[in-house]
């Protein structure tokens, strides 16, 4: 094939010389002397005619085409491979744990009563035990008010009974304060014999009426 390329060059040169045309050199289009489908000059450049067309040999085929000479015969280069896919995003962080429920408060009300002997401002034998039980129930309670009402039976003068009932209420207040309850939270009043809960005509009824009623109002915090 190398000899054929040289012979083709000589033939092309002779042909162009006979026609009076000038043999032009290529634009430095290098061909392979061993397998060129084009006429090559001695320095292995493809020979082009005065119109800029590459001079083919007789055994030219599409597979020997050069893109500088026959770009339509040369298949385009394959497209570059697509870029690699980006790495997947990292998984989102786990959601934070829900906050603990806020503590709530509930209203609490306690009631208790203390019994008294006739004309006595101090409670009976069970009075201290009942008051201690009430104080134990107040642990953890934010007190709003403690209402202490003293009562009597109908024995004696009304004015004396009112003073006696107030003395009974004050006696209970003094004991509660000694157990740590704030004095300014305790409200005392004497009702005398005006609010009986039993029949004053019987000893049993009068014993029930000689009493101090205690009502406690406050709030307690609940952690759910």
C-alpha atoms as an extended CHARMM CRD file, in Angstrom:
* protein
*
       224  EXT
         1         1  UNK       CA              0.0000000000        0.0000000000        0.0000000000  PROA      1               0.0000000000
         2         2  UNK       CA              2.9360000000        2.2710000000        0.6610000000  PROA      2               0.0000000000
         3         3  UNK       CA              4.1480000000        1.8260000000       -2.9170000000  PROA      3               0.0000000000
         4         4  UNK       CA              0.6120000000        2.4040000000       -4.1870000000  PROA      4               0.0000000000
         5         5  UNK       CA              0.4610000000        5.7170000000       -2.3010000000  PROA      5               0.0000000000
         6         6  UNK       CA              3.7520000000        6.7700000000       -3.8910000000  PROA      6               0.0000000000
         7         7  UNK       CA              2.6200000000        5.6970000000       -7.3430000000  PROA      7               0.0000000000
         8         8  UNK       CA             -0.6110000000        7.5780000000       -6.7840000000  PROA      8               0.0000000000
         9         9  UNK       CA              1.3660000000       10.6550000000       -5.8980000000  PROA      9               0.0000000000
        10        10  UNK       CA              3.4140000000       10.3660000000       -9.0890000000  PROA      10              0.0000000000
        11        11  UNK       CA              0.2690000000        9.7580000000      -11.1290000000  PROA      11              0.0000000000
        12        12  UNK       CA             -1.4460000000       12.7440000000       -9.5490000000  PROA      12              0.0000000000
        13        13  UNK       CA              1.5640000000       14.9050000000      -10.1640000000  PROA      13              0.0000000000
        14        14  UNK       CA              1.8010000000       13.8050000000      -13.7840000000  PROA      14              0.0000000000
        15        15  UNK       CA             -1.8880000000       14.3080000000      -14.3710000000  PROA      15              0.0000000000
        16        16  UNK       CA             -1.9460000000       17.7760000000      -12.9180000000  PROA      16              0.0000000000
        17        17  UNK       CA              1.2500000000       18.6980000000      -14.7610000000  PROA      17              0.0000000000
        18        18  UNK       CA             -0.2600000000       17.5490000000      -18.0810000000  PROA      18              0.0000000000
        19        19  UNK       CA             -3.3360000000       19.6780000000      -17.4060000000  PROA      19              0.0000000000
        20        20  UNK       CA             -1.2650000000       22.6530000000      -16.4220000000  PROA      20              0.0000000000
        21        21  UNK       CA             -2.6070000000       22.6390000000      -12.8190000000  PROA      21              0.0000000000
        22        22  UNK       CA             -0.3730000000       22.9580000000       -9.8340000000  PROA      22              0.0000000000
        23        23  UNK       CA             -0.1680000000       20.1650000000       -7.2770000000  PROA      23              0.0000000000
        24        24  UNK       CA             -0.9250000000       21.6890000000       -3.9180000000  PROA      24              0.0000000000
        25        25  UNK       CA              0.2430000000       20.3450000000       -0.6230000000  PROA      25              0.0000000000
        26        26  UNK       CA             -2.2540000000       19.5760000000        2.1200000000  PROA      26              0.0000000000
        27        27  UNK       CA             -2.7670000000       21.5950000000        5.1980000000  PROA      27              0.0000000000
        28        28  UNK       CA             -0.3690000000       19.3160000000        7.0330000000  PROA      28              0.0000000000
        29        29  UNK       CA             -2.8750000000       16.4460000000        6.9070000000  PROA      29              0.0000000000
        30        30  UNK       CA             -0.8160000000       13.4620000000        7.8700000000  PROA      30              0.0000000000
        31        31  UNK       CA             -1.6560000000       10.0900000000        6.4450000000  PROA      31              0.0000000000
        32        32  UNK       CA             -0.4420000000        6.6580000000        7.3810000000  PROA      32              0.0000000000
        33        33  UNK       CA              1.8430000000        5.4820000000        4.5410000000  PROA      33              0.0000000000
        34        34  UNK       CA              1.0610000000        1.8710000000        5.4100000000  PROA      34              0.0000000000
        35        35  UNK       CA             -2.7310000000        2.1240000000        5.2510000000  PROA      35              0.0000000000
        36        36  UNK       CA             -3.6900000000        5.4230000000        3.6670000000  PROA      36              0.0000000000
        37        37  UNK       CA             -6.6710000000        5.7000000000        1.3520000000  PROA      37              0.0000000000
        38        38  UNK       CA             -5.3190000000        8.9980000000        0.0840000000  PROA      38              0.0000000000
        39        39  UNK       CA             -2.4000000000        9.9430000000       -2.1450000000  PROA      39              0.0000000000
        40        40  UNK       CA              0.4750000000       10.9760000000        0.0610000000  PROA      40              0.0000000000
        41        41  UNK       CA              3.3830000000       13.3070000000       -0.6820000000  PROA      41              0.0000000000
        42        42  UNK       CA              6.9390000000       12.2060000000        0.1210000000  PROA      42              0.0000000000
        43        43  UNK       CA              6.6450000000       13.7770000000        3.5420000000  PROA      43              0.0000000000
        44        44  UNK       CA              3.4250000000       11.7390000000        4.2240000000  PROA      44              0.0000000000
        45        45  UNK       CA              1.0180000000       14.6720000000        3.7980000000  PROA      45              0.0000000000
        46        46  UNK       CA             -2.2430000000       13.9600000000        2.0110000000  PROA      46              0.0000000000
        47        47  UNK       CA             -2.1840000000       15.4750000000       -1.4460000000  PROA      47              0.0000000000
        48        48  UNK       CA             -4.9780000000       17.9520000000       -2.1760000000  PROA      48              0.0000000000
        49        49  UNK       CA             -5.9570000000       19.3690000000       -5.5190000000  PROA      49              0.0000000000
        50        50  UNK       CA             -6.1920000000       23.1180000000       -6.2580000000  PROA      50              0.0000000000
        51        51  UNK       CA             -9.8000000000       23.0260000000       -5.0100000000  PROA      51              0.0000000000
        52        52  UNK       CA             -8.7380000000       21.7950000000       -1.5950000000  PROA      52              0.0000000000
        53        53  UNK       CA            -10.0750000000       18.2520000000       -2.0680000000  PROA      53              0.0000000000
        54        54  UNK       CA             -8.0330000000       15.3310000000       -0.8210000000  PROA      54              0.0000000000
        55        55  UNK       CA             -6.8040000000       13.0390000000       -3.6050000000  PROA      55              0.0000000000
        56        56  UNK       CA             -8.0490000000        9.4800000000       -2.9930000000  PROA      56              0.0000000000
        57        57  UNK       CA             -6.3040000000        6.3050000000       -4.1050000000  PROA      57              0.0000000000
        58        58  UNK       CA             -8.0260000000        3.6080000000       -6.1010000000  PROA      58              0.0000000000
        59        59  UNK       CA             -8.4810000000        1.4100000000       -3.0300000000  PROA      59              0.0000000000
        60        60  UNK       CA            -10.0470000000        4.1580000000       -0.9220000000  PROA      60              0.0000000000
        61        61  UNK       CA            -12.8850000000        2.9510000000        1.3100000000  PROA      61              0.0000000000
        62        62  UNK       CA            -15.0690000000        4.5560000000        3.8890000000  PROA      62              0.0000000000
        63        63  UNK       CA            -13.0940000000        2.9330000000        6.6430000000  PROA      63              0.0000000000
        64        64  UNK       CA             -9.9480000000        4.7940000000        5.4970000000  PROA      64              0.0000000000
        65        65  UNK       CA            -11.5750000000        8.2230000000        5.4380000000  PROA      65              0.0000000000
        66        66  UNK       CA             -9.9590000000       11.0380000000        7.4030000000  PROA      66              0.0000000000
        67        67  UNK       CA            -12.1320000000       13.5820000000        9.1320000000  PROA      67              0.0000000000
        68        68  UNK       CA            -10.0190000000       16.4410000000        7.6590000000  PROA      68              0.0000000000
        69        69  UNK       CA            -10.7720000000       15.1760000000        4.1350000000  PROA      69              0.0000000000
        70        70  UNK       CA            -14.1570000000       13.4810000000        4.2920000000  PROA      70              0.0000000000
        71        71  UNK       CA            -15.8590000000       14.5090000000        7.5440000000  PROA      71              0.0000000000
        72        72  UNK       CA            -19.2190000000       13.1580000000        6.3720000000  PROA      72              0.0000000000
        73        73  UNK       CA            -17.7450000000        9.6440000000        6.0300000000  PROA      73              0.0000000000
        74        74  UNK       CA            -16.1450000000        9.5360000000        9.4530000000  PROA      74              0.0000000000
        75        75  UNK       CA            -18.5420000000        8.5270000000       12.2140000000  PROA      75              0.0000000000
        76        76  UNK       CA            -18.6720000000       11.0330000000       15.0440000000  PROA      76              0.0000000000
        77        77  UNK       CA            -16.8680000000       10.0570000000       18.1990000000  PROA      77              0.0000000000
        78        78  UNK       CA            -19.0410000000        8.4700000000       20.8170000000  PROA      78              0.0000000000
        79        79  UNK       CA            -20.4950000000       10.9240000000       23.2860000000  PROA      79              0.0000000000
        80        80  UNK       CA            -18.6520000000       11.1740000000       26.5520000000  PROA      80              0.0000000000
        81        81  UNK       CA            -20.0330000000        8.9880000000       29.2800000000  PROA      81              0.0000000000
        82        82  UNK       CA            -22.5390000000       10.6960000000       31.5080000000  PROA      82              0.0000000000
        83        83  UNK       CA            -21.1470000000       12.0290000000       34.7200000000  PROA      83              0.0000000000
        84        84  UNK       CA            -21.4870000000        9.7040000000       37.6440000000  PROA      84              0.0000000000
        85        85  UNK       CA            -24.6550000000       10.0680000000       39.6200000000  PROA      85              0.0000000000
        86        86  UNK       CA            -24.2310000000       12.1880000000       42.7230000000  PROA      86              0.0000000000
        87        87  UNK       CA            -24.0940000000       10.2370000000       45.9370000000  PROA      87              0.0000000000
        88        88  UNK       CA            -27.4190000000        9.9480000000       47.7090000000  PROA      88              0.0000000000
        89        89  UNK       CA            -28.0160000000       12.5850000000       50.3310000000  PROA      89              0.0000000000
        90        90  UNK       CA            -27.3820000000       11.5060000000       53.8950000000  PROA      90              0.0000000000
        91        91  UNK       CA            -30.4590000000       10.3390000000       55.7280000000  PROA      91              0.0000000000
        92        92  UNK       CA            -32.1590000000       13.0510000000       57.7350000000  PROA      92              0.0000000000
        93        93  UNK       CA            -31.3710000000       13.0770000000       61.4200000000  PROA      93              0.0000000000
        94        94  UNK       CA            -33.9550000000       11.4140000000       63.6070000000  PROA      94              0.0000000000
        95        95  UNK       CA            -36.5310000000       13.8000000000       65.0140000000  PROA      95              0.0000000000
        96        96  UNK       CA            -35.8880000000       14.9760000000       68.5270000000  PROA      96              0.0000000000
        97        97  UNK       CA            -37.8650000000       13.2120000000       71.2110000000  PROA      97              0.0000000000
        98        98  UNK       CA            -41.0560000000       14.9690000000       72.1780000000  PROA      98              0.0000000000
        99        99  UNK       CA            -40.7520000000       17.1930000000       75.1940000000  PROA      99              0.0000000000
       100       100  UNK       CA            -42.0820000000       15.7720000000       78.4160000000  PROA      100             0.0000000000
       101       101  UNK       CA            -45.5990000000       16.8710000000       79.1930000000  PROA      101             0.0000000000
       102       102  UNK       CA            -45.7970000000       20.0180000000       81.2200000000  PROA      102             0.0000000000
       103       103  UNK       CA            -46.8980000000       19.5130000000       84.7800000000  PROA      103             0.0000000000
       104       104  UNK       CA            -50.4860000000       20.4680000000       85.4940000000  PROA      104             0.0000000000
       105       105  UNK       CA            -52.2380000000       21.4630000000       88.6510000000  PROA      105             0.0000000000
       106       106  UNK       CA            -55.5150000000       20.3880000000       90.1330000000  PROA      106             0.0000000000
       107       107  UNK       CA            -57.7530000000       22.0620000000       92.6250000000  PROA      107             0.0000000000
       108       108  UNK       CA            -58.0050000000       20.2640000000       95.9430000000  PROA      108             0.0000000000
       109       109  UNK       CA            -60.4420000000       20.7320000000       98.7790000000  PROA      109             0.0000000000
       110       110  UNK       CA            -60.2820000000       19.0240000000      102.1500000000  PROA      110             0.0000000000
       111       111  UNK       CA            -62.7780000000       19.1490000000      104.9660000000  PROA      111             0.0000000000
       112       112  UNK       CA            -62.4570000000       18.0770000000      108.5670000000  PROA      112             0.0000000000
       113       113  UNK       CA            -64.2180000000       18.6800000000      111.8500000000  PROA      113             0.0000000000
       114       114  UNK       CA            -63.1920000000       18.6160000000      115.4930000000  PROA      114             0.0000000000
       115       115  UNK       CA            -65.5840000000       17.9930000000      118.3950000000  PROA      115             0.0000000000
       116       116  UNK       CA            -65.5760000000       19.8240000000      121.7550000000  PROA      116             0.0000000000
       117       117  UNK       CA            -66.9810000000       19.3140000000      125.2300000000  PROA      117             0.0000000000
       118       118  UNK       CA            -69.5900000000       21.6900000000      126.5680000000  PROA      118             0.0000000000
       119       119  UNK       CA            -68.2020000000       25.1930000000      127.2520000000  PROA      119             0.0000000000
       120       120  UNK       CA            -64.7010000000       23.9380000000      126.4150000000  PROA      120             0.0000000000
       121       121  UNK       CA            -62.5480000000       25.7930000000      123.8300000000  PROA      121             0.0000000000
       122       122  UNK       CA            -60.1800000000       22.7930000000      123.4290000000  PROA      122             0.0000000000
       123       123  UNK       CA            -60.9520000000       19.7370000000      121.3230000000  PROA      123             0.0000000000
       124       124  UNK       CA            -61.8600000000       16.2620000000      122.5200000000  PROA      124             0.0000000000
       125       125  UNK       CA            -59.5170000000       13.2520000000      122.5900000000  PROA      125             0.0000000000
       126       126  UNK       CA            -59.7030000000       12.7160000000      118.8180000000  PROA      126             0.0000000000
       127       127  UNK       CA            -59.1360000000       16.3870000000      117.9040000000  PROA      127             0.0000000000
       128       128  UNK       CA            -55.3400000000       16.2320000000      117.6380000000  PROA      128             0.0000000000
       129       129  UNK       CA            -55.4250000000       13.0110000000      115.5980000000  PROA      129             0.0000000000
       130       130  UNK       CA            -57.9090000000       14.5140000000      113.1640000000  PROA      130             0.0000000000
       131       131  UNK       CA            -55.8400000000       17.6710000000      112.7650000000  PROA      131             0.0000000000
       132       132  UNK       CA            -52.6460000000       15.6780000000      112.2480000000  PROA      132             0.0000000000
       133       133  UNK       CA            -54.3880000000       13.6610000000      109.5260000000  PROA      133             0.0000000000
       134       134  UNK       CA            -55.4560000000       16.8880000000      107.8240000000  PROA      134             0.0000000000
       135       135  UNK       CA            -51.9300000000       18.3040000000      107.9650000000  PROA      135             0.0000000000
       136       136  UNK       CA            -50.5350000000       15.1270000000      106.3550000000  PROA      136             0.0000000000
       137       137  UNK       CA            -52.9620000000       15.5060000000      103.4590000000  PROA      137             0.0000000000
       138       138  UNK       CA            -51.6720000000       19.0230000000      102.8130000000  PROA      138             0.0000000000
       139       139  UNK       CA            -48.1610000000       17.8440000000      101.8560000000  PROA      139             0.0000000000
       140       140  UNK       CA            -47.3980000000       19.1120000000       98.3180000000  PROA      140             0.0000000000
       141       141  UNK       CA            -50.4500000000       21.3860000000       98.2560000000  PROA      141             0.0000000000
       142       142  UNK       CA            -50.0560000000       25.0900000000       97.5010000000  PROA      142             0.0000000000
       143       143  UNK       CA            -52.5040000000       26.5090000000       99.9990000000  PROA      143             0.0000000000
       144       144  UNK       CA            -54.8220000000       29.2980000000       99.0360000000  PROA      144             0.0000000000
       145       145  UNK       CA            -56.9460000000       29.5480000000      102.1570000000  PROA      145             0.0000000000
       146       146  UNK       CA            -57.8810000000       27.5350000000      105.2300000000  PROA      146             0.0000000000
       147       147  UNK       CA            -61.2880000000       28.4320000000      106.6000000000  PROA      147             0.0000000000
       148       148  UNK       CA            -61.8620000000       27.4900000000      110.2490000000  PROA      148             0.0000000000
       149       149  UNK       CA            -65.3980000000       27.9060000000      111.5900000000  PROA      149             0.0000000000
       150       150  UNK       CA            -66.2510000000       27.3750000000      115.2230000000  PROA      150             0.0000000000
       151       151  UNK       CA            -69.7620000000       26.2590000000      116.3450000000  PROA      151             0.0000000000
       152       152  UNK       CA            -71.5650000000       25.5970000000      119.6260000000  PROA      152             0.0000000000
       153       153  UNK       CA            -74.7700000000       23.9820000000      120.7940000000  PROA      153             0.0000000000
       154       154  UNK       CA            -77.6550000000       26.1490000000      122.0320000000  PROA      154             0.0000000000
       155       155  UNK       CA            -76.7410000000       25.9320000000      125.7050000000  PROA      155             0.0000000000
       156       156  UNK       CA            -75.9480000000       29.3770000000      127.1140000000  PROA      156             0.0000000000
       157       157  UNK       CA            -76.3030000000       32.9480000000      125.9090000000  PROA      157             0.0000000000
       158       158  UNK       CA            -75.9220000000       33.7090000000      122.2110000000  PROA      158             0.0000000000
       159       159  UNK       CA            -73.1200000000       36.2470000000      122.7370000000  PROA      159             0.0000000000
       160       160  UNK       CA            -71.1980000000       33.8390000000      124.9280000000  PROA      160             0.0000000000
       161       161  UNK       CA            -71.6140000000       31.0680000000      122.3440000000  PROA      161             0.0000000000
       162       162  UNK       CA            -70.2570000000       33.3100000000      119.5920000000  PROA      162             0.0000000000
       163       163  UNK       CA            -67.1540000000       34.0880000000      121.6750000000  PROA      163             0.0000000000
       164       164  UNK       CA            -66.7750000000       30.4110000000      122.5240000000  PROA      164             0.0000000000
       165       165  UNK       CA            -67.0940000000       29.3200000000      118.9090000000  PROA      165             0.0000000000
       166       166  UNK       CA            -64.4290000000       31.8580000000      117.8570000000  PROA      166             0.0000000000
       167       167  UNK       CA            -62.1440000000       30.6550000000      120.6540000000  PROA      167             0.0000000000
       168       168  UNK       CA            -62.5100000000       27.0950000000      119.3580000000  PROA      168             0.0000000000
       169       169  UNK       CA            -61.6020000000       28.2370000000      115.8390000000  PROA      169             0.0000000000
       170       170  UNK       CA            -58.5670000000       30.1320000000      117.1520000000  PROA      170             0.0000000000
       171       171  UNK       CA            -57.4770000000       27.0730000000      119.1180000000  PROA      171             0.0000000000
       172       172  UNK       CA            -57.4830000000       24.9920000000      115.9300000000  PROA      172             0.0000000000
       173       173  UNK       CA            -55.6170000000       27.7320000000      114.0370000000  PROA      173             0.0000000000
       174       174  UNK       CA            -52.9120000000       27.8280000000      116.7110000000  PROA      174             0.0000000000
       175       175  UNK       CA            -52.3720000000       24.0800000000      116.3710000000  PROA      175             0.0000000000
       176       176  UNK       CA            -52.2070000000       24.2160000000      112.5540000000  PROA      176             0.0000000000
       177       177  UNK       CA            -49.6670000000       27.0470000000      112.6910000000  PROA      177             0.0000000000
       178       178  UNK       CA            -47.5440000000       24.9360000000      115.0620000000  PROA      178             0.0000000000
       179       179  UNK       CA            -47.5130000000       22.2650000000      112.3070000000  PROA      179             0.0000000000
       180       180  UNK       CA            -46.0760000000       24.6620000000      109.7370000000  PROA      180             0.0000000000
       181       181  UNK       CA            -49.1570000000       26.1160000000      108.0660000000  PROA      181             0.0000000000
       182       182  UNK       CA            -48.8360000000       29.8370000000      107.4020000000  PROA      182             0.0000000000
       183       183  UNK       CA            -50.9490000000       31.8830000000      109.7690000000  PROA      183             0.0000000000
       184       184  UNK       CA            -51.9300000000       34.3800000000      107.0710000000  PROA      184             0.0000000000
       185       185  UNK       CA            -53.5710000000       31.5370000000      105.1120000000  PROA      185             0.0000000000
       186       186  UNK       CA            -55.9430000000       30.6720000000      107.9680000000  PROA      186             0.0000000000
       187       187  UNK       CA            -59.2130000000       32.5580000000      108.3460000000  PROA      187             0.0000000000
       188       188  UNK       CA            -61.2050000000       32.0110000000      111.5300000000  PROA      188             0.0000000000
       189       189  UNK       CA            -64.7650000000       32.8850000000      112.4380000000  PROA      189             0.0000000000
       190       190  UNK       CA            -67.2570000000       31.9900000000      115.1640000000  PROA      190             0.0000000000
       191       191  UNK       CA            -70.8010000000       31.0590000000      114.2110000000  PROA      191             0.0000000000
       192       192  UNK       CA            -72.1290000000       30.4110000000      117.7170000000  PROA      192             0.0000000000
       193       193  UNK       CA            -75.2240000000       28.1930000000      117.6910000000  PROA      193             0.0000000000
       194       194  UNK       CA            -76.5700000000       29.6180000000      114.4240000000  PROA      194             0.0000000000
       195       195  UNK       CA            -75.6930000000       26.6370000000      112.1830000000  PROA      195             0.0000000000
       196       196  UNK       CA            -76.5770000000       23.3620000000      113.9550000000  PROA      196             0.0000000000
       197       197  UNK       CA            -76.1550000000       20.1000000000      112.0860000000  PROA      197             0.0000000000
       198       198  UNK       CA            -78.0810000000       17.9800000000      114.6200000000  PROA      198             0.0000000000
       199       199  UNK       CA            -80.9640000000       18.2780000000      117.0820000000  PROA      199             0.0000000000
       200       200  UNK       CA            -79.9730000000       20.3530000000      120.1210000000  PROA      200             0.0000000000
       201       201  UNK       CA            -82.7520000000       18.6730000000      122.1650000000  PROA      201             0.0000000000
       202       202  UNK       CA            -80.6790000000       15.5060000000      122.5820000000  PROA      202             0.0000000000
       203       203  UNK       CA            -77.2440000000       15.0680000000      124.1400000000  PROA      203             0.0000000000
       204       204  UNK       CA            -76.0210000000       13.3330000000      121.0070000000  PROA      204             0.0000000000
       205       205  UNK       CA            -77.2400000000       16.1730000000      118.8040000000  PROA      205             0.0000000000
       206       206  UNK       CA            -75.6570000000       18.8380000000      120.9830000000  PROA      206             0.0000000000
       207       207  UNK       CA            -72.3350000000       16.9180000000      120.9350000000  PROA      207             0.0000000000
       208       208  UNK       CA            -72.3550000000       17.0200000000      117.1220000000  PROA      208             0.0000000000
       209       209  UNK       CA            -73.0710000000       20.7530000000      117.1050000000  PROA      209             0.0000000000
       210       210  UNK       CA            -70.1010000000       21.5240000000      119.3720000000  PROA      210             0.0000000000
       211       211  UNK       CA            -67.5480000000       21.4280000000      116.5830000000  PROA      211             0.0000000000
       212       212  UNK       CA            -65.0280000000       23.2420000000      114.4220000000  PROA      212             0.0000000000
       213       213  UNK       CA            -65.3070000000       22.7750000000      110.6760000000  PROA      213             0.0000000000
       214       214  UNK       CA            -62.1580000000       23.1780000000      108.5790000000  PROA      214             0.0000000000
       215       215  UNK       CA            -62.1490000000       23.6940000000      104.8050000000  PROA      215             0.0000000000
       216       216  UNK       CA            -58.8780000000       23.7930000000      102.8810000000  PROA      216             0.0000000000
       217       217  UNK       CA            -58.6090000000       25.1230000000       99.3100000000  PROA      217             0.0000000000
       218       218  UNK       CA            -55.3960000000       24.8820000000       97.2660000000  PROA      218             0.0000000000
       219       219  UNK       CA            -53.7140000000       23.3820000000       94.2170000000  PROA      219             0.0000000000
       220       220  UNK       CA            -51.4770000000       20.3590000000       93.7420000000  PROA      220             0.0000000000
       221       221  UNK       CA            -48.9840000000       19.9110000000       90.8990000000  PROA      221             0.0000000000
       222       222  UNK       CA            -49.3660000000       16.7150000000       88.8750000000  PROA      222             0.0000000000
       223       223  UNK       CA            -46.4970000000       15.3100000000       86.7690000000  PROA      223             0.0000000000
       224       224  UNK       CA            -48.1370000000       13.1770000000       84.1010000000  PROA      224             0.0000000000
